[in-house]
Amino acid sequence: MSHKIAPSVLSADFGNLQRDIEMINQSEADWFHVDIMDGVFVPNISFGFPVLKALQKHAKKTLDVHLMIVNPDQYISTFAEAGANVLSVHIEACPHLHRSLQAIKQAGMKAGVAVNPHTNVNQLEDLMGDIDLICLMSVNPGFGGQKFIENTYRKIEQLKNMQNKHQVSFEIEIDGGVTIDNYKKLLDTGATVLVAGNTVFSSKNPLETIKLLKQ
Ligand code: DX5
Ligand code: ZN
């Protein structure tokens, strides 16, 4: 199956958000990637429910919501109501990750786990069958437009090996520093979803850039 492209709304023009949402609607992109930051788990604050609800109203594609917040459990049902289709929590923010994943599924969403660059993916081995998506952070979370961390390729390979060993499947999403120069190698290594913020929104022709990333 072909890979998915998920433009990150974090890099959109918030003064023209509806215009940028329509651009993604009309593009070959598959998902909207939505970054929620609380200023505690990461050193930045992005946006919250009012913006997510505006997205829900206008976006015609899957909302892939990435929570960079502490205590995500308390907001799971609210994110479902606000339109999230895929909800990823950080392993580093969840002392009871199995419970968090069950709660996400019970709320009707796909369950994702995001993994910081320093976290070894073997920590997920006992939950392999419970996860719909693993979001490998290929930058330290908090900001768009950062440089890709090369060790991510090794982590993709580790996840592929774990999938084979346990005969399970889940999306392998790469988040941070995805560019026109590295996207092919990421796909060849085994990535199935590519998030792209800066690469899409700072390009002269975002529609063409998304088209290129889909090839
Ligand atoms: C970083 C966010 C990313 C970010 C990616 O904390 O999780 O989703 O928007 O931005 P780029 O593609 O610009 O690195
Ligand atoms: Zn993200």
PDB file of N, CA and C in Angstrom, residues 65-106:
ATOM      1  N   VAL A  65      -3.722  13.471  15.505  1.00  0.00           N
ATOM      2  CA  VAL A  65      -3.397  14.409  16.585  1.00  0.00           C
ATOM      3  C   VAL A  65      -2.254  13.863  17.436  1.00  0.00           C
ATOM      4  N   HIS A  66      -1.227  14.675  17.581  1.00  0.00           N
ATOM      5  CA  HIS A  66       0.002  14.311  18.291  1.00  0.00           C
ATOM      6  C   HIS A  66       0.055  15.137  19.579  1.00  0.00           C
ATOM      7  N   LEU A  67      -0.151  14.458  20.703  1.00  0.00           N
ATOM      8  CA  LEU A  67      -0.175  15.151  21.990  1.00  0.00           C
ATOM      9  C   LEU A  67       1.213  15.228  22.599  1.00  0.00           C
ATOM     10  N   MET A  68       1.738  16.433  22.718  1.00  0.00           N
ATOM     11  CA  MET A  68       2.991  16.658  23.436  1.00  0.00           C
ATOM     12  C   MET A  68       2.621  17.344  24.747  1.00  0.00           C
ATOM     13  N   ILE A  69       1.910  16.579  25.590  1.00  0.00           N
ATOM     14  CA  ILE A  69       1.405  17.130  26.847  1.00  0.00           C
ATOM     15  C   ILE A  69       1.596  16.104  27.966  1.00  0.00           C
ATOM     16  N   VAL A  70       1.723  16.624  29.193  1.00  0.00           N
ATOM     17  CA  VAL A  70       1.746  15.715  30.342  1.00  0.00           C
ATOM     18  C   VAL A  70       0.311  15.318  30.669  1.00  0.00           C
ATOM     19  N   ASN A  71       0.151  14.209  31.367  1.00  0.00           N
ATOM     20  CA  ASN A  71      -1.178  13.709  31.760  1.00  0.00           C
ATOM     21  C   ASN A  71      -2.187  13.675  30.620  1.00  0.00           C
ATOM     22  N   PRO A  72      -1.863  13.089  29.496  1.00  0.00           N
ATOM     23  CA  PRO A  72      -2.815  13.104  28.379  1.00  0.00           C
ATOM     24  C   PRO A  72      -4.122  12.362  28.677  1.00  0.00           C
ATOM     25  N   ASP A  73      -4.091  11.405  29.617  1.00  0.00           N
ATOM     26  CA  ASP A  73      -5.283  10.583  29.881  1.00  0.00           C
ATOM     27  C   ASP A  73      -6.529  11.421  30.173  1.00  0.00           C
ATOM     28  N   GLN A  74      -6.329  12.528  30.872  1.00  0.00           N
ATOM     29  CA  GLN A  74      -7.498  13.299  31.292  1.00  0.00           C
ATOM     30  C   GLN A  74      -8.218  13.986  30.125  1.00  0.00           C
ATOM     31  N   TYR A  75      -7.593  14.023  28.953  1.00  0.00           N
ATOM     32  CA  TYR A  75      -8.210  14.731  27.819  1.00  0.00           C
ATOM     33  C   TYR A  75      -8.633  13.808  26.672  1.00  0.00           C
ATOM     34  N   ILE A  76      -8.475  12.504  26.844  1.00  0.00           N
ATOM     35  CA  ILE A  76      -8.712  11.591  25.718  1.00  0.00           C
ATOM     36  C   ILE A  76     -10.123  11.738  25.137  1.00  0.00           C
ATOM     37  N   SER A  77     -11.137  11.736  25.973  1.00  0.00           N
ATOM     38  CA  SER A  77     -12.510  11.821  25.428  1.00  0.00           C
ATOM     39  C   SER A  77     -12.766  13.193  24.808  1.00  0.00           C
ATOM     40  N   THR A  78     -12.162  14.224  25.354  1.00  0.00           N
ATOM     41  CA  THR A  78     -12.350  15.569  24.782  1.00  0.00           C
ATOM     42  C   THR A  78     -11.732  15.650  23.390  1.00  0.00           C
ATOM     43  N   PHE A  79     -10.593  14.988  23.202  1.00  0.00           N
ATOM     44  CA  PHE A  79      -9.999  14.992  21.860  1.00  0.00           C
ATOM     45  C   PHE A  79     -10.855  14.203  20.881  1.00  0.00           C
ATOM     46  N   ALA A  80     -11.498  13.153  21.338  1.00  0.00           N
ATOM     47  CA  ALA A  80     -12.403  12.400  20.458  1.00  0.00           C
ATOM     48  C   ALA A  80     -13.560  13.309  20.026  1.00  0.00           C
ATOM     49  N   GLU A  81     -14.113  14.027  20.978  1.00  0.00           N
ATOM     50  CA  GLU A  81     -15.240  14.930  20.659  1.00  0.00           C
ATOM     51  C   GLU A  81     -14.801  16.061  19.731  1.00  0.00           C
ATOM     52  N   ALA A  82     -13.548  16.473  19.856  1.00  0.00           N
ATOM     53  CA  ALA A  82     -13.046  17.578  19.023  1.00  0.00           C
ATOM     54  C   ALA A  82     -12.633  17.110  17.637  1.00  0.00           C
ATOM     55  N   GLY A  83     -12.805  15.818  17.347  1.00  0.00           N
ATOM     56  CA  GLY A  83     -12.611  15.366  15.971  1.00  0.00           C
ATOM     57  C   GLY A  83     -11.370  14.553  15.675  1.00  0.00           C
ATOM     58  N   ALA A  84     -10.569  14.249  16.690  1.00  0.00           N
ATOM     59  CA  ALA A  84      -9.352  13.455  16.426  1.00  0.00           C
ATOM     60  C   ALA A  84      -9.737  12.055  15.936  1.00  0.00           C
ATOM     61  N   ASN A  85      -9.062  11.601  14.898  1.00  0.00           N
ATOM     62  CA  ASN A  85      -9.267  10.229  14.389  1.00  0.00           C
ATOM     63  C   ASN A  85      -8.160   9.298  14.838  1.00  0.00           C
ATOM     64  N   VAL A  86      -6.928   9.822  14.834  1.00  0.00           N
ATOM     65  CA  VAL A  86      -5.767   9.106  15.354  1.00  0.00           C
ATOM     66  C   VAL A  86      -5.246   9.951  16.511  1.00  0.00           C
ATOM     67  N   LEU A  87      -5.006   9.332  17.659  1.00  0.00           N
ATOM     68  CA  LEU A  87      -4.497  10.100  18.806  1.00  0.00           C
ATOM     69  C   LEU A  87      -3.215   9.443  19.312  1.00  0.00           C
ATOM     70  N   SER A  88      -2.123  10.203  19.258  1.00  0.00           N
ATOM     71  CA  SER A  88      -0.832   9.685  19.739  1.00  0.00           C
ATOM     72  C   SER A  88      -0.445  10.365  21.036  1.00  0.00           C
ATOM     73  N   VAL A  89      -0.090   9.537  22.003  1.00  0.00           N
ATOM     74  CA  VAL A  89       0.437  10.037  23.275  1.00  0.00           C
ATOM     75  C   VAL A  89       1.924   9.682  23.332  1.00  0.00           C
ATOM     76  N   HIS A  90       2.685  10.435  24.116  1.00  0.00           N
ATOM     77  CA  HIS A  90       4.116  10.133  24.237  1.00  0.00           C
ATOM     78  C   HIS A  90       4.350   9.054  25.284  1.00  0.00           C
ATOM     79  N   ILE A  91       5.185   8.090  24.950  1.00  0.00           N
ATOM     80  CA  ILE A  91       5.537   7.050  25.915  1.00  0.00           C
ATOM     81  C   ILE A  91       6.151   7.689  27.165  1.00  0.00           C
ATOM     82  N   GLU A  92       6.889   8.787  26.969  1.00  0.00           N
ATOM     83  CA  GLU A  92       7.572   9.422  28.091  1.00  0.00           C
ATOM     84  C   GLU A  92       6.595  10.149  29.028  1.00  0.00           C
ATOM     85  N   ALA A  93       5.345  10.329  28.576  1.00  0.00           N
ATOM     86  CA  ALA A  93       4.345  11.042  29.391  1.00  0.00           C
ATOM     87  C   ALA A  93       3.298  10.106  29.971  1.00  0.00           C
ATOM     88  N   CYS A  94       3.454   8.784  29.733  1.00  0.00           N
ATOM     89  CA  CYS A  94       2.404   7.829  30.132  1.00  0.00           C
ATOM     90  C   CYS A  94       2.947   6.718  31.018  1.00  0.00           C
ATOM     91  N   PRO A  95       2.768   6.827  32.333  1.00  0.00           N
ATOM     92  CA  PRO A  95       3.223   5.744  33.219  1.00  0.00           C
ATOM     93  C   PRO A  95       2.403   4.470  33.057  1.00  0.00           C
ATOM     94  N   HIS A  96       1.173   4.601  32.533  1.00  0.00           N
ATOM     95  CA  HIS A  96       0.304   3.428  32.323  1.00  0.00           C
ATOM     96  C   HIS A  96      -0.113   3.396  30.858  1.00  0.00           C
ATOM     97  N   LEU A  97       0.874   3.178  30.005  1.00  0.00           N
ATOM     98  CA  LEU A  97       0.635   3.310  28.564  1.00  0.00           C
ATOM     99  C   LEU A  97      -0.423   2.340  28.050  1.00  0.00           C
ATOM    100  N   HIS A  98      -0.430   1.110  28.548  1.00  0.00           N
ATOM    101  CA  HIS A  98      -1.427   0.139  28.099  1.00  0.00           C
ATOM    102  C   HIS A  98      -2.836   0.667  28.368  1.00  0.00           C
ATOM    103  N   ARG A  99      -3.044   1.227  29.551  1.00  0.00           N
ATOM    104  CA  ARG A  99      -4.351   1.784  29.898  1.00  0.00           C
ATOM    105  C   ARG A  99      -4.698   2.969  28.981  1.00  0.00           C
ATOM    106  N   SER A 100      -3.723   3.803  28.712  1.00  0.00           N
ATOM    107  CA  SER A 100      -3.968   4.971  27.844  1.00  0.00           C
ATOM    108  C   SER A 100      -4.402   4.518  26.449  1.00  0.00           C
ATOM    109  N   LEU A 101      -3.727   3.493  25.920  1.00  0.00           N
ATOM    110  CA  LEU A 101      -4.064   3.016  24.571  1.00  0.00           C
ATOM    111  C   LEU A 101      -5.477   2.426  24.539  1.00  0.00           C
ATOM    112  N   GLN A 102      -5.832   1.688  25.580  1.00  0.00           N
ATOM    113  CA  GLN A 102      -7.198   1.131  25.630  1.00  0.00           C
ATOM    114  C   GLN A 102      -8.224   2.255  25.677  1.00  0.00           C
ATOM    115  N   ALA A 103      -7.937   3.295  26.446  1.00  0.00           N
ATOM    116  CA  ALA A 103      -8.885   4.419  26.562  1.00  0.00           C
ATOM    117  C   ALA A 103      -9.052   5.135  25.224  1.00  0.00           C
ATOM    118  N   ILE A 104      -7.970   5.262  24.477  1.00  0.00           N
ATOM    119  CA  ILE A 104      -8.045   5.917  23.157  1.00  0.00           C
ATOM    120  C   ILE A 104      -8.940   5.094  22.234  1.00  0.00           C
ATOM    121  N   LYS A 105      -8.741   3.781  22.258  1.00  0.00           N
ATOM    122  CA  LYS A 105      -9.557   2.911  21.386  1.00  0.00           C
ATOM    123  C   LYS A 105     -11.020   2.909  21.820  1.00  0.00           C
ATOM    124  N   GLN A 106     -11.235   2.876  23.109  1.00  0.00           N
ATOM    125  CA  GLN A 106     -12.623   2.895  23.597  1.00  0.00           C
ATOM    126  C   GLN A 106     -13.342   4.185  23.205  1.00  0.00           C
TER     127      GLN A 106
END
